[in-house]
Coordinates of C-alpha atoms in Angstrom, one line a residue:
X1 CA 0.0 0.0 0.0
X2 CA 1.3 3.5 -0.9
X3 CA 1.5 6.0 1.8
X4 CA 0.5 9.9 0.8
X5 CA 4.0 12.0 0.4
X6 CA 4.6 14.2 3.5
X7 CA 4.7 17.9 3.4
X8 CA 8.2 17.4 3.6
X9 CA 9.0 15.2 1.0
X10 CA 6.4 17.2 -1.2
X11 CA 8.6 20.5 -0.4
X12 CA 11.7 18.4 -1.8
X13 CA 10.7 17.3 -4.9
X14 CA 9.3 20.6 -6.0
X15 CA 12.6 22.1 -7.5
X16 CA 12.8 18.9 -9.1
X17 CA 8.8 18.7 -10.7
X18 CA 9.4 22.6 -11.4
X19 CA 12.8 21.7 -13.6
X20 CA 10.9 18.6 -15.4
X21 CA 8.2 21.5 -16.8
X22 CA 11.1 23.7 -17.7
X23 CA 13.1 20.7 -19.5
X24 CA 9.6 19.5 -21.1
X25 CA 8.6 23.0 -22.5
X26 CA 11.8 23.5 -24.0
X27 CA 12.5 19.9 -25.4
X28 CA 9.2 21.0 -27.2
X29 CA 10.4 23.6 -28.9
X30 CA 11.6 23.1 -32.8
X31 CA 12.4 25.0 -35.9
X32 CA 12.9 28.9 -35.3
X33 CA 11.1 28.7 -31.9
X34 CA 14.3 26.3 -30.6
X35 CA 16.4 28.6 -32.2
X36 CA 15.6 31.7 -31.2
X37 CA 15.3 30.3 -27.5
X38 CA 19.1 29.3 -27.7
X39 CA 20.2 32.2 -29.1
X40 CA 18.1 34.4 -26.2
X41 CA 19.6 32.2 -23.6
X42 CA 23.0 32.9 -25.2
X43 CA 22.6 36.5 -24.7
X44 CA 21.3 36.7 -21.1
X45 CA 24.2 34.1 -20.4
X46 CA 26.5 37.0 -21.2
X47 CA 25.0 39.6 -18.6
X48 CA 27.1 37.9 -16.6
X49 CA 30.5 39.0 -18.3
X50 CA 32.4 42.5 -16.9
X51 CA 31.1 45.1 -17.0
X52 CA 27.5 43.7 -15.9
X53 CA 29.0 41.0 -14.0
X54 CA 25.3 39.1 -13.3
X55 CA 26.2 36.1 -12.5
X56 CA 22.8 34.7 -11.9
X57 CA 22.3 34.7 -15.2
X58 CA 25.0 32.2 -16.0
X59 CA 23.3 29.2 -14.8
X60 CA 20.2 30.2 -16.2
X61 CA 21.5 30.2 -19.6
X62 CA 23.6 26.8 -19.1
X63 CA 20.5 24.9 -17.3
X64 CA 18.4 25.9 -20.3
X65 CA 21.8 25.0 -23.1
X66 CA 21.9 21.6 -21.0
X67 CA 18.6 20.4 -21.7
X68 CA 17.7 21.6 -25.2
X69 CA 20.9 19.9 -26.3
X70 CA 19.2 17.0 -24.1
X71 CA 16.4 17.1 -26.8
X72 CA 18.7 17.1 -29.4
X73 CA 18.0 13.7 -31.8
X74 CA 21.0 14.2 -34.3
X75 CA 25.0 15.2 -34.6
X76 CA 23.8 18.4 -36.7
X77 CA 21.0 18.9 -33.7
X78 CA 23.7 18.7 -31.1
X79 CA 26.0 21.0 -32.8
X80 CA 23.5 23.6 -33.5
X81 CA 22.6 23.8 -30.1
X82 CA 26.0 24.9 -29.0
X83 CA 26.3 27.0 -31.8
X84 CA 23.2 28.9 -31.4
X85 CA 24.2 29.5 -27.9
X86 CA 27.3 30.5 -28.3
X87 CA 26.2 32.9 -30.9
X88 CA 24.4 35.1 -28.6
X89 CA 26.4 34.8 -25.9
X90 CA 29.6 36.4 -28.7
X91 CA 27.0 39.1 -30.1
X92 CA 26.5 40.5 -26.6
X93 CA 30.0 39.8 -25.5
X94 CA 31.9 41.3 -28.6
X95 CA 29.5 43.8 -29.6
X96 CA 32.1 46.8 -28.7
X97 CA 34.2 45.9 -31.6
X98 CA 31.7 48.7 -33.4
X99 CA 33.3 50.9 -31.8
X100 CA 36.5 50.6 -33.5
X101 CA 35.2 50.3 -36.7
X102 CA 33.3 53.9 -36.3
X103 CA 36.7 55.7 -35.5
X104 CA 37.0 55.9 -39.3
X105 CA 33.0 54.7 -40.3
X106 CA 33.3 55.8 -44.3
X107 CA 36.1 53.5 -44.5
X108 CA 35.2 50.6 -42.0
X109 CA 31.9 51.3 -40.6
X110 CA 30.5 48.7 -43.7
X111 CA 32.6 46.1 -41.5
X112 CA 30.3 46.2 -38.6
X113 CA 27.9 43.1 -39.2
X114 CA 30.8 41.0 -40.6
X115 CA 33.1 42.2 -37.4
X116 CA 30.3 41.4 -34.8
X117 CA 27.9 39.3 -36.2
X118 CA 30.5 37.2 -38.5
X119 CA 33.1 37.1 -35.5
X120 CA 30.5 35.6 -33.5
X121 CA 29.3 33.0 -35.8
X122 CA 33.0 31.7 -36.2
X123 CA 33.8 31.8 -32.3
X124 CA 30.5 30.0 -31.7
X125 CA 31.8 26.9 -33.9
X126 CA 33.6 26.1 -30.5
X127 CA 30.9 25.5 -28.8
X128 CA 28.8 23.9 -31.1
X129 CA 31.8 21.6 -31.1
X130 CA 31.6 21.3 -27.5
X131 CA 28.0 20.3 -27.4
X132 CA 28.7 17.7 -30.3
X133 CA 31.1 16.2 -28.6
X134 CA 29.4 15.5 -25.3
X135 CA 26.9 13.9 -27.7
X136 CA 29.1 11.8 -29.9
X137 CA 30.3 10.7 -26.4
X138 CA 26.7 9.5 -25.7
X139 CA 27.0 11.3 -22.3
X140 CA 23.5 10.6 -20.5
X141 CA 22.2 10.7 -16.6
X142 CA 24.0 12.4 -13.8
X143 CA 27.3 12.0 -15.8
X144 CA 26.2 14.1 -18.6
X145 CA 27.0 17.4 -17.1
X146 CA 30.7 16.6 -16.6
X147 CA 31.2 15.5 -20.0
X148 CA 30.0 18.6 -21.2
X149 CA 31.6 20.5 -19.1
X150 CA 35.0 18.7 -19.8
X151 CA 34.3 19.5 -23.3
X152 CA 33.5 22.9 -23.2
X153 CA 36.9 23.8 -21.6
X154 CA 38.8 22.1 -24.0
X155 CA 37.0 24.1 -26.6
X156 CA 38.0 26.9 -25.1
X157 CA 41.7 26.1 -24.6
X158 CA 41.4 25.2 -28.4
X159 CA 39.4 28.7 -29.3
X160 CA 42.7 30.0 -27.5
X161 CA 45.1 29.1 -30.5
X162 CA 43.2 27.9 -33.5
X163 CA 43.3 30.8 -36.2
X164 CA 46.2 32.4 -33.8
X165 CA 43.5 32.2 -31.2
X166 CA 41.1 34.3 -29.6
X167 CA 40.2 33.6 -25.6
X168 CA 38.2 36.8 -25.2
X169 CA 35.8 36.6 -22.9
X170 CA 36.0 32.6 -22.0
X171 CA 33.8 31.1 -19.6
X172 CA 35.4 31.8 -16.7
X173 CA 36.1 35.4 -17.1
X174 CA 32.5 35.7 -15.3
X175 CA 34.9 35.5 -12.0
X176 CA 36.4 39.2 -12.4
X177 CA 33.4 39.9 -10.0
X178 CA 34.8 38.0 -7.3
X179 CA 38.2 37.9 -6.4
X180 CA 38.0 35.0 -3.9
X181 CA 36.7 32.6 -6.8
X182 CA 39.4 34.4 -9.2
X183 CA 42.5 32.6 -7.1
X184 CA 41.6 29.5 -8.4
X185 CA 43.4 30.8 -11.2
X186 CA 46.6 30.7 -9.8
X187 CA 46.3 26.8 -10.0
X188 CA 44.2 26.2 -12.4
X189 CA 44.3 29.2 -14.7
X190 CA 41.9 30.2 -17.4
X191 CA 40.5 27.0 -18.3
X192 CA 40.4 25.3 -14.5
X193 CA 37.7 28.6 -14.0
X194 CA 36.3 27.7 -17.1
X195 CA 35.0 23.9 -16.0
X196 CA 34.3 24.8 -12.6
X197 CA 32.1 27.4 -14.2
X198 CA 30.7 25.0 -16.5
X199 CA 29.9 22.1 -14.0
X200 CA 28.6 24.6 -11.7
X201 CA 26.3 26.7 -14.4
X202 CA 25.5 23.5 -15.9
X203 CA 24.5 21.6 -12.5
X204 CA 20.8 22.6 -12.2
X205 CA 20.1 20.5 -15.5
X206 CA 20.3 17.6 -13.5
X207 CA 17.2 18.0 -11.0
X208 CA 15.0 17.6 -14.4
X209 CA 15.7 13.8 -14.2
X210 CA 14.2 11.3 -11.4
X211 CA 13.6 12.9 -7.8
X212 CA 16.4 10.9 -6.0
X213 CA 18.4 12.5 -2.8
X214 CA 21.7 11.2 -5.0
X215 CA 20.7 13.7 -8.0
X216 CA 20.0 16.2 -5.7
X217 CA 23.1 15.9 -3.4
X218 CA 24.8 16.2 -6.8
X219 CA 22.9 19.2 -8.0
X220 CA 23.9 20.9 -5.5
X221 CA 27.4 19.5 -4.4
X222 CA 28.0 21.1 -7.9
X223 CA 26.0 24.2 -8.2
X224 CA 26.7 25.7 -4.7
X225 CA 29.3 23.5 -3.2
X226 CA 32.2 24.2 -6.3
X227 CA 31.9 28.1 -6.2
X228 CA 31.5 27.9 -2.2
X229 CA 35.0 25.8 -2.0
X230 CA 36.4 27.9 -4.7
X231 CA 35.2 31.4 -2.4
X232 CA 36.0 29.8 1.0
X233 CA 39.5 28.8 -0.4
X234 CA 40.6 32.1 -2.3
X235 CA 39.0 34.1 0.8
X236 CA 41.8 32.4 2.7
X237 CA 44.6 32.7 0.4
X238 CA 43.8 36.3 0.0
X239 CA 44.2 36.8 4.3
X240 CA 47.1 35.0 4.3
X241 CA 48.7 37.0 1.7
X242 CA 49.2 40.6 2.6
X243 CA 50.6 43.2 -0.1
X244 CA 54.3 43.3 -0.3
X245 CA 55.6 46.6 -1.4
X246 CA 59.5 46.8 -3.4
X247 CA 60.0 50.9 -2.4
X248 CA 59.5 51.2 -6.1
X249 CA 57.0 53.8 -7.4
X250 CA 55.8 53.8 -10.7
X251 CA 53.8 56.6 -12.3
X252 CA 51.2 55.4 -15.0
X253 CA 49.9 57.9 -17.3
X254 CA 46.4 58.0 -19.3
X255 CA 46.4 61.0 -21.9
X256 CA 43.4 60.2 -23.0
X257 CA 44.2 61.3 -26.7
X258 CA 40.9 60.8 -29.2
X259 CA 41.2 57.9 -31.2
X260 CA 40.2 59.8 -34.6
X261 CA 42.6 62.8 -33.7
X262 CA 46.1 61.0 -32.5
X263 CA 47.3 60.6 -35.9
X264 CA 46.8 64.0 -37.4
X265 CA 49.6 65.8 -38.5
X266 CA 49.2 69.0 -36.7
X267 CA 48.2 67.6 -33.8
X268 CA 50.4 64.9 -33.0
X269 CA 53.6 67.4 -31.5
X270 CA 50.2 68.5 -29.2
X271 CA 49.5 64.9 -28.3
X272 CA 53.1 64.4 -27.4
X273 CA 53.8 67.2 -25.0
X274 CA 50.8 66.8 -23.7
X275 CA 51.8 63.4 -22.5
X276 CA 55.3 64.8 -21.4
X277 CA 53.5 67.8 -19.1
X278 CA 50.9 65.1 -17.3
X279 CA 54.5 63.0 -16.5
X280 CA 56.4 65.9 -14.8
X281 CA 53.7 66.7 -12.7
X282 CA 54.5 66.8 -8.8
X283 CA 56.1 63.9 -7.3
X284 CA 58.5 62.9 -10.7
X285 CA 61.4 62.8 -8.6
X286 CA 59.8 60.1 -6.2
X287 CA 59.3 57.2 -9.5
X288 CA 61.3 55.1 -10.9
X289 CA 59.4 54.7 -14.3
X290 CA 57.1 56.5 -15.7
X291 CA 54.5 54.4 -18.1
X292 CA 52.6 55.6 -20.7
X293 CA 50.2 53.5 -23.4
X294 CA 50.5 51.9 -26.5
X295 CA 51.7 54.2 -29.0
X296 CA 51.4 56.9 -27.2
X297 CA 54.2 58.5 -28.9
X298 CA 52.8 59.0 -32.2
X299 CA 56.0 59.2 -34.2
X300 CA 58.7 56.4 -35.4
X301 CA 60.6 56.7 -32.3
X302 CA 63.5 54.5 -33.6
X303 CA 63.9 57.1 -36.8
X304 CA 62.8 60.3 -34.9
X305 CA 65.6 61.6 -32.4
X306 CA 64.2 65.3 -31.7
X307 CA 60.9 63.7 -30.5
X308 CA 62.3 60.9 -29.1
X309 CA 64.4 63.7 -26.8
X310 CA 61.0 64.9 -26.2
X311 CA 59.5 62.0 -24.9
X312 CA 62.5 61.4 -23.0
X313 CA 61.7 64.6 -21.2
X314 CA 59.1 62.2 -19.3
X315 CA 61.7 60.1 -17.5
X316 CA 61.6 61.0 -14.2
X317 CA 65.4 61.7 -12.8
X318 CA 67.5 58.9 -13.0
X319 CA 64.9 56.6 -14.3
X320 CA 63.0 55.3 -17.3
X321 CA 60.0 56.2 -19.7
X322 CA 58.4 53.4 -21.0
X323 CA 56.6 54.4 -23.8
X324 CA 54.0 52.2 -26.5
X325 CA 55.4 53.6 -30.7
X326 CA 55.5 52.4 -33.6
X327 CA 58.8 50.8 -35.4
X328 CA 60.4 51.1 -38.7
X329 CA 63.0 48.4 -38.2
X330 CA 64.6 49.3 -41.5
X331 CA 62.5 52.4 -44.0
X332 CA 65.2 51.5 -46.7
X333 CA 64.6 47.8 -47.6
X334 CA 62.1 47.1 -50.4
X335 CA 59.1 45.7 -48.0
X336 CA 59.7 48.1 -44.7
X337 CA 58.3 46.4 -41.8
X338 CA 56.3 47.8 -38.7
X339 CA 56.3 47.0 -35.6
X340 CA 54.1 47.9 -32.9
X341 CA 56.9 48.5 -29.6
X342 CA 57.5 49.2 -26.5
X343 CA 60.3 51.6 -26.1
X344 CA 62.4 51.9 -23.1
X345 CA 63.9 55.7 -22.6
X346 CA 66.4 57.4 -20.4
X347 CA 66.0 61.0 -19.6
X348 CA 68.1 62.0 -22.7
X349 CA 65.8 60.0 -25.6
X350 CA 68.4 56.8 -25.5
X351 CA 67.4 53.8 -26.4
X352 CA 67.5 51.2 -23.9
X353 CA 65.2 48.6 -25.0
X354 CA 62.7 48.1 -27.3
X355 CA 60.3 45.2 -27.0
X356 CA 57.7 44.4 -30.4
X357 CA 54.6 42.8 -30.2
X358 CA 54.8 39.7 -31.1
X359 CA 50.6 38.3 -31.0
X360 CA 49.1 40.6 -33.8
X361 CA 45.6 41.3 -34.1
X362 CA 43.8 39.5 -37.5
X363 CA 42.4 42.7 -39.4
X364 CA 43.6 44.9 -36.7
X365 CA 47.5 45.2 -37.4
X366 CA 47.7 42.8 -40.4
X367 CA 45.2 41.7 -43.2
X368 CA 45.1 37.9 -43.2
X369 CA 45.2 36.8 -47.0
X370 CA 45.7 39.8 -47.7
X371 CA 46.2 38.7 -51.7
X372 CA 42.8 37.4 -51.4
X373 CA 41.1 40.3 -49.1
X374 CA 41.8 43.7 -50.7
X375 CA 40.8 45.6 -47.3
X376 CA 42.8 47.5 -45.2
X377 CA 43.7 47.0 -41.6
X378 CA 41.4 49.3 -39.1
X379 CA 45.6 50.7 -37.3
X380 CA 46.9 53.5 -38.7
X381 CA 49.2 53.5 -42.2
X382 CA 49.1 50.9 -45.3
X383 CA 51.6 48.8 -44.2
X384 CA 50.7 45.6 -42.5
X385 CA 52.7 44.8 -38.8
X386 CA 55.1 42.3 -39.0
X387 CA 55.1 39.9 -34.9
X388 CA 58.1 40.4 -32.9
X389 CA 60.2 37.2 -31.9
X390 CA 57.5 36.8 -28.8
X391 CA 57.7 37.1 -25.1
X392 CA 60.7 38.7 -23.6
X393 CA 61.8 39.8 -19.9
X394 CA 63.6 42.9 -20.0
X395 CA 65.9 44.4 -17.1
X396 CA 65.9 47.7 -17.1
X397 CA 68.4 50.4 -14.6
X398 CA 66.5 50.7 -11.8
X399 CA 63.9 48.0 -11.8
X400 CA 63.0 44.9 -11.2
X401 CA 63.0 42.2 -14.5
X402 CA 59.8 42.7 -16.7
X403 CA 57.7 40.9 -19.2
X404 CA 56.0 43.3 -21.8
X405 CA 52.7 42.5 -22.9
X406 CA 51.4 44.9 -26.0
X407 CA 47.3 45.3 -25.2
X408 CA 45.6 41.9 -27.1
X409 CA 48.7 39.9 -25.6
X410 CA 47.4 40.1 -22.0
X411 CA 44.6 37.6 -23.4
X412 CA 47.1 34.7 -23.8
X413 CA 47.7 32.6 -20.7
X414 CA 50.5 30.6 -22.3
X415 CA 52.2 33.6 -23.3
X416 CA 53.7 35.7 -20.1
X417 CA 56.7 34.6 -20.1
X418 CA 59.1 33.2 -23.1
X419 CA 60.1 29.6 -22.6
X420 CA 63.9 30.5 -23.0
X421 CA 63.4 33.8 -21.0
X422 CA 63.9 34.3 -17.2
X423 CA 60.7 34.8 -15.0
X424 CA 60.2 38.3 -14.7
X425 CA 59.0 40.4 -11.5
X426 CA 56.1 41.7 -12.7
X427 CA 54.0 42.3 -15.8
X428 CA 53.6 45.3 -17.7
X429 CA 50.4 45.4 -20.0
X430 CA 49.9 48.9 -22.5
X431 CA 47.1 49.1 -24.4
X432 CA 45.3 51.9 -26.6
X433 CA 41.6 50.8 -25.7
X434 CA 40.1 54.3 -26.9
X435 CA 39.3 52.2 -29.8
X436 CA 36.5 51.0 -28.0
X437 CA 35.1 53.9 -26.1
X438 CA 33.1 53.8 -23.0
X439 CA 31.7 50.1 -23.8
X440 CA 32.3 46.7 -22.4
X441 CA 35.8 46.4 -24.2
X442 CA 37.6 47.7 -21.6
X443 CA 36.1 46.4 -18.4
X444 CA 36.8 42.8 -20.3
X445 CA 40.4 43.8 -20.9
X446 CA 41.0 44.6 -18.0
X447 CA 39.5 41.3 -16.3
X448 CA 41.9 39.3 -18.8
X449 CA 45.1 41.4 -18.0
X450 CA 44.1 41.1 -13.7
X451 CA 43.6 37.3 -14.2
X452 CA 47.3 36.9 -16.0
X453 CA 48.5 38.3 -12.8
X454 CA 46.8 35.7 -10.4
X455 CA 47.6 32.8 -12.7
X456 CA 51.4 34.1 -12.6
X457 CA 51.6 35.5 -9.3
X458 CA 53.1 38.6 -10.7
X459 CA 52.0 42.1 -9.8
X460 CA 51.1 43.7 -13.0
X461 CA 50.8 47.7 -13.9
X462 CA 48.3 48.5 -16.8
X463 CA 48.9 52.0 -18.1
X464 CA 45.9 52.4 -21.1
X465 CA 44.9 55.6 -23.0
X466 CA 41.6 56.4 -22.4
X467 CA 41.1 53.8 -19.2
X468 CA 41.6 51.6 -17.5
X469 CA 44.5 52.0 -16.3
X470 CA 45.4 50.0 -12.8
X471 CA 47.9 48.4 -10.9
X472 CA 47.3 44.6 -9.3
X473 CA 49.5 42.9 -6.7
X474 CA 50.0 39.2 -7.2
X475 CA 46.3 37.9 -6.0
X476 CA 44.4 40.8 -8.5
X477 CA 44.2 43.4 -5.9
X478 CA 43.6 46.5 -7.4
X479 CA 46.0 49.5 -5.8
X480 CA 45.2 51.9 -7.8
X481 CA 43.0 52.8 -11.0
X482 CA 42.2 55.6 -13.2
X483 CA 38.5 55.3 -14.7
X484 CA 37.7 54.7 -18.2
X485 CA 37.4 57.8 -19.7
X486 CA 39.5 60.0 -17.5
X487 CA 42.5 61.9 -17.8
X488 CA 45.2 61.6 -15.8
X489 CA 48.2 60.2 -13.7
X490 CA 48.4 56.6 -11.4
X491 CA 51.2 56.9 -8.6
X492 CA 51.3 53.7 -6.8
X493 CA 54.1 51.5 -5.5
X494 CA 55.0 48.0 -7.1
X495 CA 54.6 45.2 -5.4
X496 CA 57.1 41.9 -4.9
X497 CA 56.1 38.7 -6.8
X498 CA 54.9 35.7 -5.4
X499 CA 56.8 32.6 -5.8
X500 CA 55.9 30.6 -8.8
X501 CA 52.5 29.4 -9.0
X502 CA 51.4 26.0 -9.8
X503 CA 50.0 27.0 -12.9
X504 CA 53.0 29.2 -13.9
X505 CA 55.0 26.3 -13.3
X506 CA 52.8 23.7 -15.2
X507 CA 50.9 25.8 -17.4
X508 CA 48.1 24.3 -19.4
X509 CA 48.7 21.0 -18.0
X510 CA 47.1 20.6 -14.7
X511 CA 43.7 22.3 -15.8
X512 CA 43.6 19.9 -19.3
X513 CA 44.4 17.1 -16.9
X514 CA 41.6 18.3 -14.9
X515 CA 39.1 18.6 -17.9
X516 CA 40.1 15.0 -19.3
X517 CA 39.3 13.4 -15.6
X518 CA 36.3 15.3 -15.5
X519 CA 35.1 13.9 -18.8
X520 CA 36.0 10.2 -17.6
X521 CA 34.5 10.4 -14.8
X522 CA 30.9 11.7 -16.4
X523 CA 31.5 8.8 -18.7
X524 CA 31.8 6.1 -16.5
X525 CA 28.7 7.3 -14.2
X526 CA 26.4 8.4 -17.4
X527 CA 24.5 5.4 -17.0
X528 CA 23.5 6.4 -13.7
X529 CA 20.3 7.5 -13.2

């Protein structure tokens, strides 16, 4: 004889008769209906990225991913379910590319749907390969949500060098909210945030199957329980590690020069002493270095000695102006090549280093195929930029060891510090993001650059031109910051590394390791009810 449920046991299984309606309604869905739905889930999914930073929203979107890809009956179902997804998740996500593309908008402004819209169709191909994958795996039951999960990050360590790669705006950026969760980068990196985001976001999925206590333990083991362990355990790490200061003080400068206006011929001696009278302000003599942002210096510094004695003027005494300028290696050979550098100036205009960027932006600073596309590159001049030999660690009089990183390199995990090159003290990230006004592109920038330095455990000074510029310590601590959009100067103090962190010691390793384990593990229990 069956006994009626209790009150209590009714209470319990409501979540799980409340995500069986949701699963059902949307497993009904076909054609542009299922479609549009993905697409809309997509979207909302990236409210949670910087600057909104949402993060409800996250496992909304995933829950819903999880179980239309449930209903999906074919390989070209499964795919497209990952796909549409991902495609509004990108639209949202990269839609402040527009912004660069209006600097000049009779030249590049017909780019806009193909830069946004196109961009986001061909970054969404991860995904949809991600969700194929997990079905081509035949991933089922309580295990499913690990295999997809273990997928997903590996799509997005492979959307991080495919083409030359572009990580913007992975998964687990969603953490720049909260800086706890964000140490979990210093093991893990990148892609450990990513499948801790995924199995979290992607947990709730699971209470549409049979109301068992074991689904529900591992609903929420893996919903509330990950982030918790990941909070509980970066809360700890960041009380336990106090900021170390060197007694070096850097001064970072944001001109804030318009993106349409840096270039023009009568204005660019105005841009440049401009820059110089914002560096000598009060308290010069106290720095050791004063940083300004990518090509800041709008001449050829290399070819250019009265302005280069200009922007020397900057150095503070005895010290160093590290300044972001173009490079003619060598204006007399047939070809010329540009570079896009990082100068390093005593107070006369000497040379004391000079650092090129080695990761190039596609369409930015070069033309891919460019015998086959006849379009010019968004950067100023004709002439396409030619990668520098990659990353470097520069010692400078005065300072501790430095690795450069030219604005879009700051996305590259892998790439902070050269294999053959010594570890640096900290990390030094200029960037020129008045190409994307006051939109998302900057906040998301930013969140990139501040997880490098918790991933590294390397303090790392951001000077940019229009915002935002920032220094971190080691954890991601801000010290300091100029707002997007503001002029002016940044003094703050440099902090001392960390020792090496796991994941700068293993590197992609430990969190592919992870994923793989992940994956097996979902396999072996997908059976499981």
């Amino acid at each position: 004889m069956r006994h009626p449920a209790s009150s209590s046991e009714r209470l319990a299984a409501r979540p799980f008769s409340l995500a069986q309606a949701a699963a059902a309604r949307l497993a009904a869905l076909t054609g542009w209906r299922r479609r549009l739905a993905l697409v809309g889930f997509g979207l909302f999914g990236a409210l949670a990225l910087p600057p909104w930073s949402l993060l409800p929203a996250l496992p909304v979107a995933l829950t819903a991913l999880v179980w239309l890809w449930d209903a999906a009956p074919t390989r070209r179902a499964a795919f497209a379910a990952g796909w549409w997804w991902g495609w509004g998740w990108f639209i949202l996500g990269l839609y402040w590319i527009s912004h660069a593309l209006l600097t000049d908008p009779l030249r590049f402004g017909w780019m806009i749907p193909f830069a946004v819209f196109g961009l986001s169709a061909l970054m969404a191909v991860f995904y949809g390969l991600a969700t194929l994958l997990a079905h081509l795996l035949g991933a089922r039951g309580l295990g499913r949500v690990a295999v997809l999960a273990a997928a997903w990050t590996l799509a997005e360590w492979l959307r991080s060098w495919a083409l030359t790669g572009f990580p913007w705006n992975a998964l687990g950026s969603v953490w720049e909210a909260s800086l706890p969760v964000l140490q979990s980068g210093a093991v893990a990196g990148l892609w450990g945030l990513c499948l801790l985001t995924a199995l979290a976001g992607m947990a709730p999925a699971l209470l549409a199957g049979p109301a068992t206590p074991r689904r529900a333990v591992v609903a929420l083991a893996l919903a509330l329980g990950l982030p918790l362990g990941a909070w509980t355990a970066g809360s700890l790490r960041l009380a336990a590690q106090p900021t170390v200061e060197t007694g070096i003080k850097l001064r970072l400068v944001q001109p804030r020069i318009a993106q349409g206006t840096k270039w023009v011929e009568g204005l660019r001696e105005r841009h440049l002493l401009e820059a110089v009278t914002l560096s000598r302000q009060p308290g010069a003599d106290q720095v050791k270095a004063v940083i300004w942002p990518e090509a800041a210096a709008p001449f050829y510094l290399n070819l250019d000695g009265p302005h280069r004695a200009w922007a020397g003027m900057a150095a503070p005494p005895g010290g160093v102006l590290l300044t972001g300028a173009l490079r003619l290696p060598d204006p007399d050979a047939a070809s010329p090549h540009l570079a896009n550098s990082l100068y390093a100036l005593d107070g006369i205009g000497e040379m004391l280093a000079v650092y090129d960027k080695a990761h190039l932006v596609p369409f930015g600073e070069y033309v891919p195929l460019r015998r086959i596309l006849p379009i010019a590159k968004i950067t100023h001049g004709a002439i396409d930029f030619t990668p520098g030999p990659g990353p470097r660690t520069l010692t400078l009089p005065g300072l501790p060891p430095l690795s450069p990183l030219i604005c879009y390199e700051a996305l590259f995990p892998a790439e902070m510090v050269g294999a053959d090159q010594p570890r640096p003290d900290w990390l030094l990230n200029v960037t020129d993001d008045g190409w994307f006004g006051l939109s998302a592109g900057p906040y998301q920038h930013l969140a990139a650059a501040r997880l490098r330095a918790v991933e590294q455990g390397l303090p790392l000074a951001r000077a940019a031109n229009t915002g935002i510029t920032t220094l971190v310590d080691p954890l991601g601590r801000e010290l300091g910051r100029i707002a997007l959009g503001e002029r002016g100067i940044l003094d703050v103090a440099l902090p001392a590394p960390l020792p090496p962190t796991p994941y700068a010691r293993f590197g992609d390793a430990l969190p592919l390791l992870l994923a793989l384990l992940c994956g097996a593990i979902g396999l072996a229990t997908r059976k499981t009810c």
